[in-house]
């Protein structure tokens, strides 16, 4: 009976030879690209050369992506270099020379990851493009760093907040009254009746403004914090909401006959 063991063993040997030839071919191509000659005795040079090639290719790809990105907003940003200790051989991404030493061989940009000599960092152009993986926060972050990382003209949180506020801060007086009326209709009956009765009284107070100097705005300042108190007992929240508390009570008083 024919045995497959010799055939399988031969196939394994052939596969090893093919893999060795392919690896050798890649070494030769890379050596030509780098302008060096890697002989049989220079095989030990391959690991650092491979690492060097990978770092150079990564740098080229990163810079090419920035150059061809049409949506990239051209905000100039300096690199945020910090002294760094590299593990294993490393080459400067600016001058392409080896970084010598065992510790603190060079500097790395903490925003984009660019690795260069300390001396070369003085000549690197202000073309830092922060990486989102390195930007861990939105608040207490450099503004230029944040917008370049998200590739936007301004922080997204600003757009979101302004869009939400403008969708609610209604400019048309009739639409504003209608919105307030809809909210009043959601109040429990006891709350609605108490508020209605109080607004009728305050409207009468404003009719004697010449004597008591209390118009709708002044009454809004007095009653706003009481009637519109937030559920959280926070001094900062109360101070922030005071202007809106005054405004809504003023609207309720001035338009008491329409809203209730």
CSV table of C-alpha atoms in Angstrom, one decimal:
chain,number,residue,atom,x,y,z
A,1,UNK,CA,0.0,0.0,0.0
A,2,UNK,CA,1.3,3.4,-1.0
A,3,UNK,CA,2.4,5.6,2.0
A,4,UNK,CA,1.9,9.3,2.1
A,5,UNK,CA,4.5,10.0,4.8
A,6,UNK,CA,7.5,10.5,2.4
A,7,UNK,CA,5.4,12.8,0.2
A,8,UNK,CA,4.2,14.9,3.1
A,9,UNK,CA,7.7,15.2,4.4
A,10,UNK,CA,8.9,16.3,1.0
A,11,UNK,CA,6.1,18.9,0.8
A,12,UNK,CA,7.1,20.4,4.2
A,13,UNK,CA,10.7,20.7,3.1
A,14,UNK,CA,9.6,22.4,-0.1
A,15,UNK,CA,7.4,24.8,1.9
A,16,UNK,CA,10.3,25.8,4.2
A,17,UNK,CA,12.5,26.4,1.1
A,18,UNK,CA,9.9,28.6,-0.5
A,19,UNK,CA,9.3,30.6,2.6
A,20,UNK,CA,13.1,31.1,3.0
A,21,UNK,CA,13.3,32.3,-0.6
A,22,UNK,CA,10.4,34.7,-0.1
A,23,UNK,CA,11.9,36.1,3.0
A,24,UNK,CA,15.3,36.5,1.3
A,25,UNK,CA,13.6,38.2,-1.6
A,26,UNK,CA,11.9,40.7,0.7
A,27,UNK,CA,15.2,41.4,2.4
A,28,UNK,CA,16.9,42.1,-0.9
A,29,UNK,CA,14.2,44.4,-2.1
A,30,UNK,CA,14.2,46.4,1.1
A,31,UNK,CA,18.0,46.5,1.1
A,32,UNK,CA,17.9,48.0,-2.4
A,33,UNK,CA,15.3,50.5,-1.3
A,34,UNK,CA,17.4,51.6,1.6
A,35,UNK,CA,20.6,51.7,-0.4
A,36,UNK,CA,22.4,49.0,1.6
A,37,UNK,CA,23.8,45.6,0.8
A,38,UNK,CA,22.8,42.7,3.0
A,39,UNK,CA,25.0,39.7,2.4
A,40,UNK,CA,25.1,36.2,3.9
A,41,UNK,CA,27.2,37.5,6.8
A,42,UNK,CA,25.0,40.5,7.2
A,43,UNK,CA,21.9,38.6,8.0
A,44,UNK,CA,22.0,39.9,11.5
A,45,UNK,CA,21.3,43.4,10.2
A,46,UNK,CA,17.9,42.4,9.0
A,47,UNK,CA,15.8,42.9,12.2
A,48,UNK,CA,17.0,46.5,12.8
A,49,UNK,CA,16.6,47.3,9.1
A,50,UNK,CA,13.1,45.9,9.2
A,51,UNK,CA,12.2,48.0,12.2
A,52,UNK,CA,13.7,51.1,10.6
A,53,UNK,CA,11.7,50.5,7.4
A,54,UNK,CA,8.5,50.0,9.4
A,55,UNK,CA,9.0,53.3,11.3
A,56,UNK,CA,9.9,55.2,8.1
A,57,UNK,CA,6.9,53.8,6.2
A,58,UNK,CA,4.6,54.6,9.1
A,59,UNK,CA,5.9,58.2,9.1
A,60,UNK,CA,5.5,58.5,5.3
A,61,UNK,CA,2.0,57.1,5.4
A,62,UNK,CA,1.0,59.5,8.2
A,63,UNK,CA,2.3,62.5,6.4
A,64,UNK,CA,0.9,61.5,3.0
A,65,UNK,CA,-2.6,61.0,4.6
A,66,UNK,CA,-2.4,64.5,6.0
A,67,UNK,CA,-1.3,66.0,2.7
A,68,UNK,CA,-4.1,64.4,0.7
A,69,UNK,CA,-6.9,64.9,3.3
A,70,UNK,CA,-9.1,67.5,1.7
A,71,UNK,CA,-11.3,67.8,4.8
A,72,UNK,CA,-8.4,68.6,7.0
A,73,UNK,CA,-8.6,72.1,8.5
A,74,UNK,CA,-5.3,73.8,8.2
A,75,UNK,CA,-4.7,74.9,11.8
A,76,UNK,CA,-1.0,75.2,12.6
A,77,UNK,CA,0.0,73.2,15.7
A,78,UNK,CA,3.3,72.7,17.4
A,79,UNK,CA,4.3,69.2,18.5
A,80,UNK,CA,4.1,68.4,22.2
A,81,UNK,CA,7.5,66.7,22.5
A,82,UNK,CA,8.5,64.9,25.7
A,83,UNK,CA,11.7,63.0,26.5
A,84,UNK,CA,11.1,59.3,25.8
A,85,UNK,CA,13.0,56.0,26.3
A,86,UNK,CA,12.6,53.7,23.4
A,87,UNK,CA,12.8,49.9,23.7
A,88,UNK,CA,14.9,48.4,21.0
A,89,UNK,CA,16.5,50.3,18.1
A,90,UNK,CA,14.8,53.4,16.8
A,91,UNK,CA,15.4,55.9,14.1
A,92,UNK,CA,14.6,59.6,14.0
A,93,UNK,CA,11.6,60.2,11.8
A,94,UNK,CA,13.0,63.6,10.8
A,95,UNK,CA,16.6,63.0,9.9
A,96,UNK,CA,16.4,59.2,9.5
A,97,UNK,CA,19.5,58.7,11.7
A,98,UNK,CA,19.8,56.1,14.5
A,99,UNK,CA,18.9,57.1,18.0
A,100,UNK,CA,21.9,56.2,20.2
A,101,UNK,CA,21.8,55.4,23.9
A,102,UNK,CA,20.0,53.1,26.4
A,103,UNK,CA,17.7,55.7,27.9
A,104,UNK,CA,16.2,59.0,26.8
A,105,UNK,CA,17.4,58.5,23.3
A,106,UNK,CA,15.0,61.1,21.8
A,107,UNK,CA,11.6,62.8,22.2
A,108,UNK,CA,8.1,61.7,21.3
A,109,UNK,CA,5.1,63.9,20.5
A,110,UNK,CA,2.5,62.9,23.0
A,111,UNK,CA,-0.3,64.1,20.7
A,112,UNK,CA,0.7,62.5,17.4
A,113,UNK,CA,3.4,60.0,18.3
A,114,UNK,CA,6.2,61.5,16.1
A,115,UNK,CA,9.7,60.2,17.2
A,116,UNK,CA,12.7,62.4,16.6
A,117,UNK,CA,16.1,63.4,18.1
A,118,UNK,CA,15.9,66.1,20.7
A,119,UNK,CA,18.1,68.3,18.4
A,120,UNK,CA,15.8,67.6,15.5
A,121,UNK,CA,12.7,68.5,17.4
A,122,UNK,CA,13.8,72.2,17.0
A,123,UNK,CA,13.5,71.9,13.3
A,124,UNK,CA,10.3,69.9,12.9
A,125,UNK,CA,7.6,72.0,11.2
A,126,UNK,CA,4.4,72.8,13.1
A,127,UNK,CA,2.4,70.1,11.4
A,128,UNK,CA,1.2,68.0,14.3
A,129,UNK,CA,-1.9,66.0,13.6
A,130,UNK,CA,-3.1,64.6,16.9
A,131,UNK,CA,-4.2,61.0,17.1
A,132,UNK,CA,-7.6,60.4,18.7
A,133,UNK,CA,-6.1,57.4,20.5
A,134,UNK,CA,-3.9,59.7,22.4
A,135,UNK,CA,-6.5,62.4,23.2
A,136,UNK,CA,-8.3,61.0,26.3
A,137,UNK,CA,-10.3,64.0,27.2
A,138,UNK,CA,-12.4,66.9,25.8
A,139,UNK,CA,-12.4,69.4,28.7
A,140,UNK,CA,-9.1,70.8,30.0
A,141,UNK,CA,-7.6,70.0,26.7
A,142,UNK,CA,-5.7,72.3,24.3
A,143,UNK,CA,-8.3,73.7,21.9
A,144,UNK,CA,-6.2,73.3,18.7
A,145,UNK,CA,-5.2,69.8,19.7
A,146,UNK,CA,-8.9,68.8,20.2
A,147,UNK,CA,-10.2,70.2,16.9
A,148,UNK,CA,-7.3,68.8,14.9
A,149,UNK,CA,-7.8,65.4,16.4
A,150,UNK,CA,-11.5,65.4,15.5
A,151,UNK,CA,-10.8,67.2,12.2
A,152,UNK,CA,-13.4,69.9,12.8
A,153,UNK,CA,-13.3,73.7,12.8
A,154,UNK,CA,-14.5,73.8,16.5
A,155,UNK,CA,-15.2,71.3,19.3
A,156,UNK,CA,-18.2,69.1,18.5
A,157,UNK,CA,-19.6,69.7,22.0
A,158,UNK,CA,-19.9,73.4,21.2
A,159,UNK,CA,-22.0,72.7,18.1
A,160,UNK,CA,-24.2,70.2,20.0
A,161,UNK,CA,-24.9,72.6,22.9
A,162,UNK,CA,-25.6,75.6,20.7
A,163,UNK,CA,-27.8,73.6,18.4
A,164,UNK,CA,-29.8,72.3,21.4
A,165,UNK,CA,-30.1,75.8,22.9
A,166,UNK,CA,-31.2,77.5,19.7
A,167,UNK,CA,-33.8,74.7,19.1
A,168,UNK,CA,-35.4,75.6,22.6
A,169,UNK,CA,-34.4,79.6,23.1
A,170,UNK,CA,-37.6,80.6,20.9
A,171,UNK,CA,-37.4,84.1,19.3
A,172,UNK,CA,-40.9,84.5,18.1
A,173,UNK,CA,-43.1,85.9,20.9
A,174,UNK,CA,-46.3,84.0,19.9
A,175,UNK,CA,-44.4,80.7,19.5
A,176,UNK,CA,-42.8,81.2,22.9
A,177,UNK,CA,-46.2,81.8,24.6
A,178,UNK,CA,-47.5,78.7,22.9
A,179,UNK,CA,-44.6,76.6,24.2
A,180,UNK,CA,-45.1,78.0,27.8
A,181,UNK,CA,-48.8,77.2,27.6
A,182,UNK,CA,-48.1,73.6,26.5
A,183,UNK,CA,-45.8,73.2,29.5
A,184,UNK,CA,-48.4,74.6,31.9
A,185,UNK,CA,-50.9,72.1,30.7
A,186,UNK,CA,-48.6,69.3,31.9
A,187,UNK,CA,-48.8,70.5,35.5
A,188,UNK,CA,-50.9,68.6,38.1
A,189,UNK,CA,-54.2,70.3,38.7
A,190,UNK,CA,-53.3,71.5,42.2
A,191,UNK,CA,-50.0,73.1,40.9
A,192,UNK,CA,-51.7,74.6,38.0
A,193,UNK,CA,-54.5,76.2,40.1
A,194,UNK,CA,-52.1,77.6,42.7
A,195,UNK,CA,-49.8,79.1,40.0
A,196,UNK,CA,-52.8,80.6,38.1
A,197,UNK,CA,-54.1,82.2,41.3
A,198,UNK,CA,-50.7,83.6,42.2
A,199,UNK,CA,-50.1,85.1,38.7
A,200,UNK,CA,-53.5,86.8,38.8
A,201,UNK,CA,-52.5,88.4,42.1
A,202,UNK,CA,-49.1,89.5,40.9
A,203,UNK,CA,-50.6,91.0,37.8
A,204,UNK,CA,-52.7,93.2,40.1
A,205,UNK,CA,-49.5,94.2,41.9
A,206,UNK,CA,-48.0,95.4,38.7
A,207,UNK,CA,-50.9,97.7,38.1
A,208,UNK,CA,-49.7,99.8,41.1
A,209,UNK,CA,-46.1,100.0,39.8
A,210,UNK,CA,-46.1,103.8,40.4
A,211,UNK,CA,-46.5,103.3,44.1
A,212,UNK,CA,-44.8,100.0,44.8
A,213,UNK,CA,-42.1,100.1,42.1
A,214,UNK,CA,-42.8,96.4,41.4
A,215,UNK,CA,-43.2,95.6,37.7
A,216,UNK,CA,-43.3,92.1,36.1
A,217,UNK,CA,-39.5,92.0,35.8
A,218,UNK,CA,-38.9,92.9,39.5
A,219,UNK,CA,-41.5,90.4,40.6
A,220,UNK,CA,-39.8,87.8,38.5
A,221,UNK,CA,-36.5,88.4,40.3
A,222,UNK,CA,-38.3,88.0,43.7
A,223,UNK,CA,-40.5,85.0,42.9
A,224,UNK,CA,-38.3,83.2,40.3
A,225,UNK,CA,-35.9,81.4,42.7
A,226,UNK,CA,-38.9,80.2,44.8
A,227,UNK,CA,-41.3,79.1,42.1
A,228,UNK,CA,-38.6,77.7,39.7
A,229,UNK,CA,-36.2,76.1,42.2
A,230,UNK,CA,-34.2,73.2,40.7
A,231,UNK,CA,-34.5,69.8,42.3
A,232,UNK,CA,-30.8,69.7,43.2
A,233,UNK,CA,-29.8,72.1,46.0
A,234,UNK,CA,-26.8,73.5,44.3
A,235,UNK,CA,-25.7,77.1,44.7
A,236,UNK,CA,-24.0,77.1,41.3
A,237,UNK,CA,-27.0,75.7,39.5
A,238,UNK,CA,-29.3,78.3,41.2
A,239,UNK,CA,-27.0,81.2,40.2
A,240,UNK,CA,-26.8,79.9,36.6
A,241,UNK,CA,-30.6,79.5,36.3
A,242,UNK,CA,-31.6,82.8,38.0
A,243,UNK,CA,-31.9,84.7,34.8
A,244,UNK,CA,-34.2,82.1,33.2
A,245,UNK,CA,-36.2,81.8,36.4
A,246,UNK,CA,-36.8,85.6,36.4
A,247,UNK,CA,-37.7,85.5,32.7
A,248,UNK,CA,-40.3,82.7,32.9
A,249,UNK,CA,-42.1,84.3,35.9
A,250,UNK,CA,-42.1,87.6,34.1
A,251,UNK,CA,-43.7,86.0,31.0
A,252,UNK,CA,-46.3,84.3,33.3
A,253,UNK,CA,-47.2,87.6,34.9
A,254,UNK,CA,-47.4,89.7,31.7
A,255,UNK,CA,-49.4,87.1,29.8
A,256,UNK,CA,-51.5,85.8,32.7
A,257,UNK,CA,-54.8,86.3,30.8
A,258,UNK,CA,-53.6,84.4,27.8
A,259,UNK,CA,-51.7,81.5,29.4
A,260,UNK,CA,-54.3,80.5,32.1
